[in-house]
GROMACS .gro file of C-alpha atoms in nm:
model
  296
    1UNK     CA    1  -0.164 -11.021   3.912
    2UNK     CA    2  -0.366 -10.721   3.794
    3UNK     CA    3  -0.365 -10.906   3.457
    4UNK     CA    4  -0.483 -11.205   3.523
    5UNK     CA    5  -0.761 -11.067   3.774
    6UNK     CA    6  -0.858 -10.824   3.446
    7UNK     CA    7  -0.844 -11.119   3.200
    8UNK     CA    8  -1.025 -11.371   3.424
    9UNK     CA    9  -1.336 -11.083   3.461
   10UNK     CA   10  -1.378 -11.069   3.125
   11UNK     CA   11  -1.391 -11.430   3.109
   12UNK     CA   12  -1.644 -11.486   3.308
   13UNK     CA   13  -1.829 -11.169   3.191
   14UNK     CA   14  -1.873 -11.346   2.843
   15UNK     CA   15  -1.886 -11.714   2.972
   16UNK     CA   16  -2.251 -11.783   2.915
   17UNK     CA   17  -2.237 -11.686   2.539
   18UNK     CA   18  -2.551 -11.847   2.423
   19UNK     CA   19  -2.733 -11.664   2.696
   20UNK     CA   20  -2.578 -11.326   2.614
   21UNK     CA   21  -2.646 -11.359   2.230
   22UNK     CA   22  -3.014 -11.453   2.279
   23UNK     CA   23  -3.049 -11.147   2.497
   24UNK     CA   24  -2.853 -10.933   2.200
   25UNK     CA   25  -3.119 -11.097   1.954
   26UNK     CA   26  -3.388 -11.035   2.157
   27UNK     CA   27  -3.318 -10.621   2.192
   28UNK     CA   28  -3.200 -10.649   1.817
   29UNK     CA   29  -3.556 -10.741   1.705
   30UNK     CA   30  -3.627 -10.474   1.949
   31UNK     CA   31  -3.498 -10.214   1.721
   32UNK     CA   32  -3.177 -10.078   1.904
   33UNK     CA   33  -2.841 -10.038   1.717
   34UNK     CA   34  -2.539 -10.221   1.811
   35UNK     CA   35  -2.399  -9.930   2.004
   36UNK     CA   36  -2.737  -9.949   2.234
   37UNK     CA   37  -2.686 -10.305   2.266
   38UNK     CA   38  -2.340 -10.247   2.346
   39UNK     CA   39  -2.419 -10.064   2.613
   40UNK     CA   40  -2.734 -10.246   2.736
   41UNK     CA   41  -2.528 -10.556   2.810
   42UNK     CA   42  -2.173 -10.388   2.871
   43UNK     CA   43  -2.003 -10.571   2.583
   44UNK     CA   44  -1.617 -10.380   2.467
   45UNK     CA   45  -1.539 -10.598   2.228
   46UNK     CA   46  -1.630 -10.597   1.859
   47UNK     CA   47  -1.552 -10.918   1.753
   48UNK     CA   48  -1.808 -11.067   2.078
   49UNK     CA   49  -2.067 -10.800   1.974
   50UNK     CA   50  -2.081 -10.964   1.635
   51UNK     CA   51  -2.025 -11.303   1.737
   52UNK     CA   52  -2.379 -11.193   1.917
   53UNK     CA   53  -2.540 -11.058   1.673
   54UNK     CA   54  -2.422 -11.273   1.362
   55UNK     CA   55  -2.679 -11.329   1.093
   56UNK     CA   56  -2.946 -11.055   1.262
   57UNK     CA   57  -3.026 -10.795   1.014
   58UNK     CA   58  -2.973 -10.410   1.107
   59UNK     CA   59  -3.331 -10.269   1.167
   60UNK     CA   60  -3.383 -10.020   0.885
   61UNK     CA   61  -3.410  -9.708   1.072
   62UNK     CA   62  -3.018  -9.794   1.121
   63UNK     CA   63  -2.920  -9.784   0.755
   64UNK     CA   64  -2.856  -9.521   0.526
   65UNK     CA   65  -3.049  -9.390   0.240
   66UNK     CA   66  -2.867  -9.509  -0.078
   67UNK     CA   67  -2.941  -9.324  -0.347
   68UNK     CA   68  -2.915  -9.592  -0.560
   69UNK     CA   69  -3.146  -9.852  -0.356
   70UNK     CA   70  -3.413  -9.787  -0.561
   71UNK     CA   71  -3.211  -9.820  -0.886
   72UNK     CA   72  -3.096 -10.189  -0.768
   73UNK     CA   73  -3.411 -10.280  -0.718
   74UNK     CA   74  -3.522 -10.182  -1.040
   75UNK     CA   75  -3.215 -10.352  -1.211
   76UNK     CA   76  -3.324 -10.693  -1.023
   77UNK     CA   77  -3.670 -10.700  -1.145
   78UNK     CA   78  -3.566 -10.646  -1.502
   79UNK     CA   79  -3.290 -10.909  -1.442
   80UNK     CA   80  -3.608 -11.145  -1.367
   81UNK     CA   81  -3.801 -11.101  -1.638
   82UNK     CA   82  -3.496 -11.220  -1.882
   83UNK     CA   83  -3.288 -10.900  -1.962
   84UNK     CA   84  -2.951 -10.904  -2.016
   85UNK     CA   85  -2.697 -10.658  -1.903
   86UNK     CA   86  -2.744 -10.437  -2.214
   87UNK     CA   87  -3.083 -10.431  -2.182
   88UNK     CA   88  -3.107 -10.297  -1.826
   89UNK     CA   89  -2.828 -10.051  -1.917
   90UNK     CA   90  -3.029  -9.917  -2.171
   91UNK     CA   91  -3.338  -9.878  -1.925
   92UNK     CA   92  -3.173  -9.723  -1.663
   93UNK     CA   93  -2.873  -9.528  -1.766
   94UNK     CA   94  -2.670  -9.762  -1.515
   95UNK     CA   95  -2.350  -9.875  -1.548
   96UNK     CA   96  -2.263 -10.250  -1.631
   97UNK     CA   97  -2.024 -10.291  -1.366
   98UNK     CA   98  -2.320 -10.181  -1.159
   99UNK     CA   99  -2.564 -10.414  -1.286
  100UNK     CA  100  -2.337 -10.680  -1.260
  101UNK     CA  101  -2.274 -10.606  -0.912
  102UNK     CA  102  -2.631 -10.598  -0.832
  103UNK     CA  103  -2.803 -10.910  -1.022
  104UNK     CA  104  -2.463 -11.150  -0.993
  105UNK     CA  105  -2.692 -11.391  -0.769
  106UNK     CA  106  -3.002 -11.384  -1.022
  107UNK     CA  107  -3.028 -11.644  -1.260
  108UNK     CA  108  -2.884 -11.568  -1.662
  109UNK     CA  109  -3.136 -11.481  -1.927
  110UNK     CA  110  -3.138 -11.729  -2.215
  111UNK     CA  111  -2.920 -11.618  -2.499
  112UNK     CA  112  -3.091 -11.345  -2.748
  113UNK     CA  113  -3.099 -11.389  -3.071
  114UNK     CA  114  -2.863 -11.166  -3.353
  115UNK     CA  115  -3.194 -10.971  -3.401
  116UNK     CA  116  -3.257 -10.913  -3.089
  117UNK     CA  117  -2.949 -10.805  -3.003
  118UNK     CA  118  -2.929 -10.571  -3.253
  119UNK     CA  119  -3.253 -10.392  -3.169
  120UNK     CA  120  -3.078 -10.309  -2.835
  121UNK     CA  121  -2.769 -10.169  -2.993
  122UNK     CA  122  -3.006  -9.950  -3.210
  123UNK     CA  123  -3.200  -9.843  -2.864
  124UNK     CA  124  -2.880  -9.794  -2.701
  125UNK     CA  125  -2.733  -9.571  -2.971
  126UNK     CA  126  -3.059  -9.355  -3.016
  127UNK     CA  127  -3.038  -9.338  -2.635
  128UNK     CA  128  -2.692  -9.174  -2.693
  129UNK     CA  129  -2.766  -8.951  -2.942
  130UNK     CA  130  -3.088  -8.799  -2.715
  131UNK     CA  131  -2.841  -8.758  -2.428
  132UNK     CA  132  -2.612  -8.583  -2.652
  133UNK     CA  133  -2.887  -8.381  -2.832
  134UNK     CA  134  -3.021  -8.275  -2.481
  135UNK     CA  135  -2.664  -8.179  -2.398
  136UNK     CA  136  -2.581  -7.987  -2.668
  137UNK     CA  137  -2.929  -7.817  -2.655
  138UNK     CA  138  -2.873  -7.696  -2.291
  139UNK     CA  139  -2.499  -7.601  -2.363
  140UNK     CA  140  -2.638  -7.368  -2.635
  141UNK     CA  141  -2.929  -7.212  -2.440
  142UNK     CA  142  -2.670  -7.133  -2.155
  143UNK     CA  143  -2.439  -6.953  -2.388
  144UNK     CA  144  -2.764  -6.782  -2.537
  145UNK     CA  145  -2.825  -6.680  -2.169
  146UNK     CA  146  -2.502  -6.524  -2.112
  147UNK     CA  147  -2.538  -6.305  -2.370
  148UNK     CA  148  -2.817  -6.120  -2.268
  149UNK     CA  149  -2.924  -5.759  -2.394
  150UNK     CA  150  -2.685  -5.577  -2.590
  151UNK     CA  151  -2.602  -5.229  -2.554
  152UNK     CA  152  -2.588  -4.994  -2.883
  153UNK     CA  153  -2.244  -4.972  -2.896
  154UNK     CA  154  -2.174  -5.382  -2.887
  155UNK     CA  155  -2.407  -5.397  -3.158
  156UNK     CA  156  -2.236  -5.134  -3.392
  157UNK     CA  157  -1.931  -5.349  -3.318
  158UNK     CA  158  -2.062  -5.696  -3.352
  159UNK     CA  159  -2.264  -5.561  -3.736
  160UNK     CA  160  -1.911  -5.379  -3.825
  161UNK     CA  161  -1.738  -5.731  -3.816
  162UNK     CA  162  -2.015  -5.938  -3.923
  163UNK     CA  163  -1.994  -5.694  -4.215
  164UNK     CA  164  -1.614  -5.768  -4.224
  165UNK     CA  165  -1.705  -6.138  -4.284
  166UNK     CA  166  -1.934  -6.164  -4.491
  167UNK     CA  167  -2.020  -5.833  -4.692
  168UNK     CA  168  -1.809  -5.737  -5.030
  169UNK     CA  169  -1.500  -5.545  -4.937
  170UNK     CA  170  -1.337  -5.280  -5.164
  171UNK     CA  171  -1.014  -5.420  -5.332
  172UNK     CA  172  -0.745  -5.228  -5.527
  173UNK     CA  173  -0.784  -5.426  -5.829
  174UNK     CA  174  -1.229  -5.377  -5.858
  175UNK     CA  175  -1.331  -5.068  -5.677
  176UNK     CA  176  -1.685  -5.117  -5.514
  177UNK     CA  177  -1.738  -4.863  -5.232
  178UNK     CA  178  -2.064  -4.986  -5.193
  179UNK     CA  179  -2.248  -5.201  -4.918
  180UNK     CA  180  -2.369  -5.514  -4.990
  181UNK     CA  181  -2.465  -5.799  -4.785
  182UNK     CA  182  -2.501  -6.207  -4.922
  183UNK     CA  183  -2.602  -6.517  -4.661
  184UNK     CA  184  -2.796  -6.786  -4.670
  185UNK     CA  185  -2.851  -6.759  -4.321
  186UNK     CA  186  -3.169  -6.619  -4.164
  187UNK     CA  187  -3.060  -6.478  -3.832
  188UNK     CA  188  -2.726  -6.326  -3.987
  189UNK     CA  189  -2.984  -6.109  -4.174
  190UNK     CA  190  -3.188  -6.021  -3.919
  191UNK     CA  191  -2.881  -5.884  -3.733
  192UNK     CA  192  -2.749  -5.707  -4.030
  193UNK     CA  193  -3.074  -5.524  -4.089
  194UNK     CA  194  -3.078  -5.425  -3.722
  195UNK     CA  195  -2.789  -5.302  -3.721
  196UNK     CA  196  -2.820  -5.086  -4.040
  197UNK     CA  197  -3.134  -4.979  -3.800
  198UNK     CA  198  -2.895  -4.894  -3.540
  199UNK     CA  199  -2.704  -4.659  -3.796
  200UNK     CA  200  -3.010  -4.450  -3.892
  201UNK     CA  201  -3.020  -4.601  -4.251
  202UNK     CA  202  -3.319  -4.549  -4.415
  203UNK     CA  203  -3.496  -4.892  -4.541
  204UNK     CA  204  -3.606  -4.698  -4.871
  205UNK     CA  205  -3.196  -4.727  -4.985
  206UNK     CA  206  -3.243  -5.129  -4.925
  207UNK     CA  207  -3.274  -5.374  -5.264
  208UNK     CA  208  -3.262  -5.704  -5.214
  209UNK     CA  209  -3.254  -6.004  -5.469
  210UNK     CA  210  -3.207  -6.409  -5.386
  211UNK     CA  211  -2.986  -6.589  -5.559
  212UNK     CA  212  -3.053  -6.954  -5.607
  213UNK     CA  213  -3.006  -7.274  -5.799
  214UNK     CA  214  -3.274  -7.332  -6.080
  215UNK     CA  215  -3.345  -7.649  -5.890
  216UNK     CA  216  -3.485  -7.488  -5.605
  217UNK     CA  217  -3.828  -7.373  -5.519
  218UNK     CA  218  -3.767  -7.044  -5.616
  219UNK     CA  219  -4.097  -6.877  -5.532
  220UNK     CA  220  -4.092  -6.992  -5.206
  221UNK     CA  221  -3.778  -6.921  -5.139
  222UNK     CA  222  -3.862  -6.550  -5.246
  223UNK     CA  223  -4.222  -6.532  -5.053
  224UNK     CA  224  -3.996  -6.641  -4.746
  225UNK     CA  225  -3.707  -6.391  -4.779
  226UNK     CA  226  -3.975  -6.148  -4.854
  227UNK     CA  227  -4.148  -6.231  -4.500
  228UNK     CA  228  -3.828  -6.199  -4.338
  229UNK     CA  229  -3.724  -5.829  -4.400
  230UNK     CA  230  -4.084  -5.728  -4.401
  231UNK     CA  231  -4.121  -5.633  -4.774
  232UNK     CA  232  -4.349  -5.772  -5.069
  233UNK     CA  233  -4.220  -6.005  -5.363
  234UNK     CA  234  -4.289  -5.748  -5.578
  235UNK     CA  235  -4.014  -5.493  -5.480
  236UNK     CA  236  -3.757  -5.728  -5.472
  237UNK     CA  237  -3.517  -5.723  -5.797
  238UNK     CA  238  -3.453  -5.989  -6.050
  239UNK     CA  239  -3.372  -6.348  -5.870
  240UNK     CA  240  -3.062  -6.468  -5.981
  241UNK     CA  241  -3.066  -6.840  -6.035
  242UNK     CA  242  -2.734  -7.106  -6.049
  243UNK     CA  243  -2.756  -7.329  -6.290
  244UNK     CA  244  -2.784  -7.720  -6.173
  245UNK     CA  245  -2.480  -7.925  -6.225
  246UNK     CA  246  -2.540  -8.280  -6.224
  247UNK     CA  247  -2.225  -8.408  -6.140
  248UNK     CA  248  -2.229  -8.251  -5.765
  249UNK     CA  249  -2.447  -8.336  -5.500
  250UNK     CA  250  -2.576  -8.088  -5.324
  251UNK     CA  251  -2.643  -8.120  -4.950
  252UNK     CA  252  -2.849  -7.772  -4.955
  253UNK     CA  253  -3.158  -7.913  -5.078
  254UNK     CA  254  -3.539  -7.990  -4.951
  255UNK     CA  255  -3.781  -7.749  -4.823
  256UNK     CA  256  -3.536  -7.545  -4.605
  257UNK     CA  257  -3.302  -7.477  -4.897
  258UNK     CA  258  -3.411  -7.072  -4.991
  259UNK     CA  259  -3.101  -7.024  -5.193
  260UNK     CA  260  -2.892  -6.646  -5.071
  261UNK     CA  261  -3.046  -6.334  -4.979
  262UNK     CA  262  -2.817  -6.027  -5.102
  263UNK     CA  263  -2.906  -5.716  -4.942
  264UNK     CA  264  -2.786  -5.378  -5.098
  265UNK     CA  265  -2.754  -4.988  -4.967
  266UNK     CA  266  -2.779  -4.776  -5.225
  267UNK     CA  267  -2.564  -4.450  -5.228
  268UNK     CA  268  -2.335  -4.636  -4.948
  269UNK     CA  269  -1.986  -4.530  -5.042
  270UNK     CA  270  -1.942  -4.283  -4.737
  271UNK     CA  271  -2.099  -4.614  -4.520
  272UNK     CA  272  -1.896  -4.845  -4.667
  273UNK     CA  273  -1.571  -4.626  -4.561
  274UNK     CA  274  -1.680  -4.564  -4.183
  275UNK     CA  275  -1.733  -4.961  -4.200
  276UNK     CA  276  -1.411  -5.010  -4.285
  277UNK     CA  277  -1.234  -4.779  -4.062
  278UNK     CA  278  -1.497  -4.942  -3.776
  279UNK     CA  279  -1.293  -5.248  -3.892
  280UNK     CA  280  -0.952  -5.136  -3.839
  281UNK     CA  281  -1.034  -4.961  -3.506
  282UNK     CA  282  -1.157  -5.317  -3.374
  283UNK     CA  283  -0.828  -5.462  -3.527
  284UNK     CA  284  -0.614  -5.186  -3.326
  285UNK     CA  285  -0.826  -5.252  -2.981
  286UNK     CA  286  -0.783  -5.588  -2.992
  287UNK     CA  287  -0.431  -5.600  -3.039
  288UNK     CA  288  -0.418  -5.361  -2.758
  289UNK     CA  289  -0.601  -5.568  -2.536
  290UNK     CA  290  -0.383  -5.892  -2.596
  291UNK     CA  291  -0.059  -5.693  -2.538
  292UNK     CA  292   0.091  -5.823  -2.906
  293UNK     CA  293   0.183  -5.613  -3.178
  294UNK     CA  294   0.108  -5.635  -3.544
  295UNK     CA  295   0.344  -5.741  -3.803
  296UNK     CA  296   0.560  -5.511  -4.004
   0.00000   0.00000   0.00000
C-alpha cells in the first residue's frame, strides 16, 4: 500500500506538465541553474527536469570557460569566408579533427585550385619549420642557461680536452712536443685563448696564421681572425692557402667561409706534456666515476 500511495503522489505531483514546464521556463530565463529550479519546484527526477526544460539554453553564467571557445569561433568565421580545413589549420595551429568538429554544420568551400593548394602546403611547411626553429632556439638557450659561470678549475679541464680534440698530439713516429691549435670555428678559439689565459701564458709566445682555399676572400678572412684574438694583420705569419679543386663542391663557401685559424705557443714542450698528462688524469677520473675499468 505504501507503494502505491508513494507512486500515486508523484503522479499527481507532475500531472499538470505543461504548467510545471512553463513555470521551469519562466525561472530559466530568470537565470537560475537546474539545481535551483530543482529545488524551486521540488522536482527528483532528471529525466522530468529535462523534459521541463528541453530546448532552453543554460544561462551563461552556468557554463564553463573553454579554453578553446574562442578558438572555435575563430575556426567558424574562417570556415565562412571559404577556407578549407588546411587553411584554418595553418591559421590557427588547430588540429583537423578539431576543425572538423567545429565547422561540420557550415557550408564547404568551393574546391581550390592545384595552385592554390600548393601555396598552403608551402605556408604550412614554413609554419613547421618556424615552430621547429623556435624550438630548437629555446632548447639551446636553456642548455646555455644551465651552464652558467665556470669555475677555474672546470675551465682548465674543459681547454685540456678541447685541446685533446682538436690540437696536434705528439706521436711516436713525428715527435712535436709543441702546442698548436687549428679550427675553423670562432668560439672554439675564443675558449682556447682563455684558457691559455687561465694558465698564465704569455700572449707574446702566440703566432697565428689562417689557412684557406685560394678561392676564398682571403683578406677578409685574415682582417676577421685578426679582430678576433685582438692582434693586427700585420703580425700574423704567412697565410697558407689550399688550392681549389674543381671537381668537389664545397659547402664552406660565401661570406662566412674565413678558412682555419692555427694558433701556436712557442717554447711549449713542457705545456704540451702537463696537457697531456691533464688528459690522462681526466681519462683515469672518469673511469672512476663510471665504476668500469680500462682495457688491458
Amino acid at each position: 500500500m505504501t507503494d502505491i500511495r508513494s507512486r500515486n503522489s508523484r503522479d499527481s505531483k507532475y500531472a499538470d506538465f505543461e504548467d510545471l514546464r512553463e513555470q521551469a521556463i519562466t525561472l530559466r530565463r530568470e537565470g537560475l541553474s537546474r539545481r535551483q529550479i530543482r529545488d524551486r519546484l521540488l522536482v527528483d527526477n532528471n529525466d522530468i527536469l529535462n523534459r521541463l526544460l528541453d530546448g532552453e539554453p543554460a544561462p551563461d553564467w552556468t557554463r564553463r570557460p573553454n579554453a578553446k571557445d574562442d578558438l572555435r569561433a575563430k575556426a567558424r568565421e574562417l570556415r565562412l569566408q571559404g577556407m578549407t580545413y588546411d587553411r584554418i589549420q595553418v591559421e590557427l595551429g588547430c588540429s583537423k579533427s578539431s576543425i572538423s568538429l567545429w565547422v561540420r554544420d557550415l557550408p564547404k568551400p568551393p574546391r581550390r585550385t592545384r595552385e592554390e593548394a600548393s601555396a598552403i602546403a608551402k605556408r604550412g611547411w614554413e609554419a613547421t619549420l618556424q615552430r621547429r626553429e623556435e624550438e630548437r632556439r629555446q632548447t639551446k638557450q636553456e642548455a646555455k642557461d644551465e651552464i652558467g659561470t665556470l669555475s677555474e678549475r672546470e675551465l682548465m679541464i674543459v681547454g685540456a680536452a678541447l685541446y685533446w680534440a682538436e690540437g696536434t698530439k705528439d706521436k711516436p713516429h713525428a715527435r712535436r712536443e709543441s702546442v698548436a691549435f687549428v679550427n675553423s670555428d670562432p668560439s672554439m678559439i675564443q675558449v682556447f685563448l682563455a684558457w691559455l689565459d687561465l694558465l698564465g701564458v704569455d700572449r707574446e709566445l702566440l703566432r697565428f696564421h689562417v689557412s684557406i682555399h685560394e678561392s676564398a676572400d682571403v683578406l677578409a678572412a685574415e682582417e676577421y681572425w685578426a679582430g678576433l684574438v685582438g692582434s693586427d694583420t700585420s703580425s700574423f705569419g704567412r697565410t697558407t692557402l689550399k688550392k681549389h679543386n674543381a671537381k668537389t663542391v664545397r659547402k664552406n663557401i660565401g661570406a662566412d667561409y674565413r678558412g682555419c685559424l692555427i694558433v701556436q705557443v712557442q717554447k711549449s714542450a713542457d705545456l704540451y706534456r702537463r696537457i697531456e698528462g691533464w688528459w690522462y688524469g681526466i681519462v683515469d677520473a672518469s673511469v672512476l666515476v663510471s665504476g668500469r675499468s680500462l682495457p688491458g
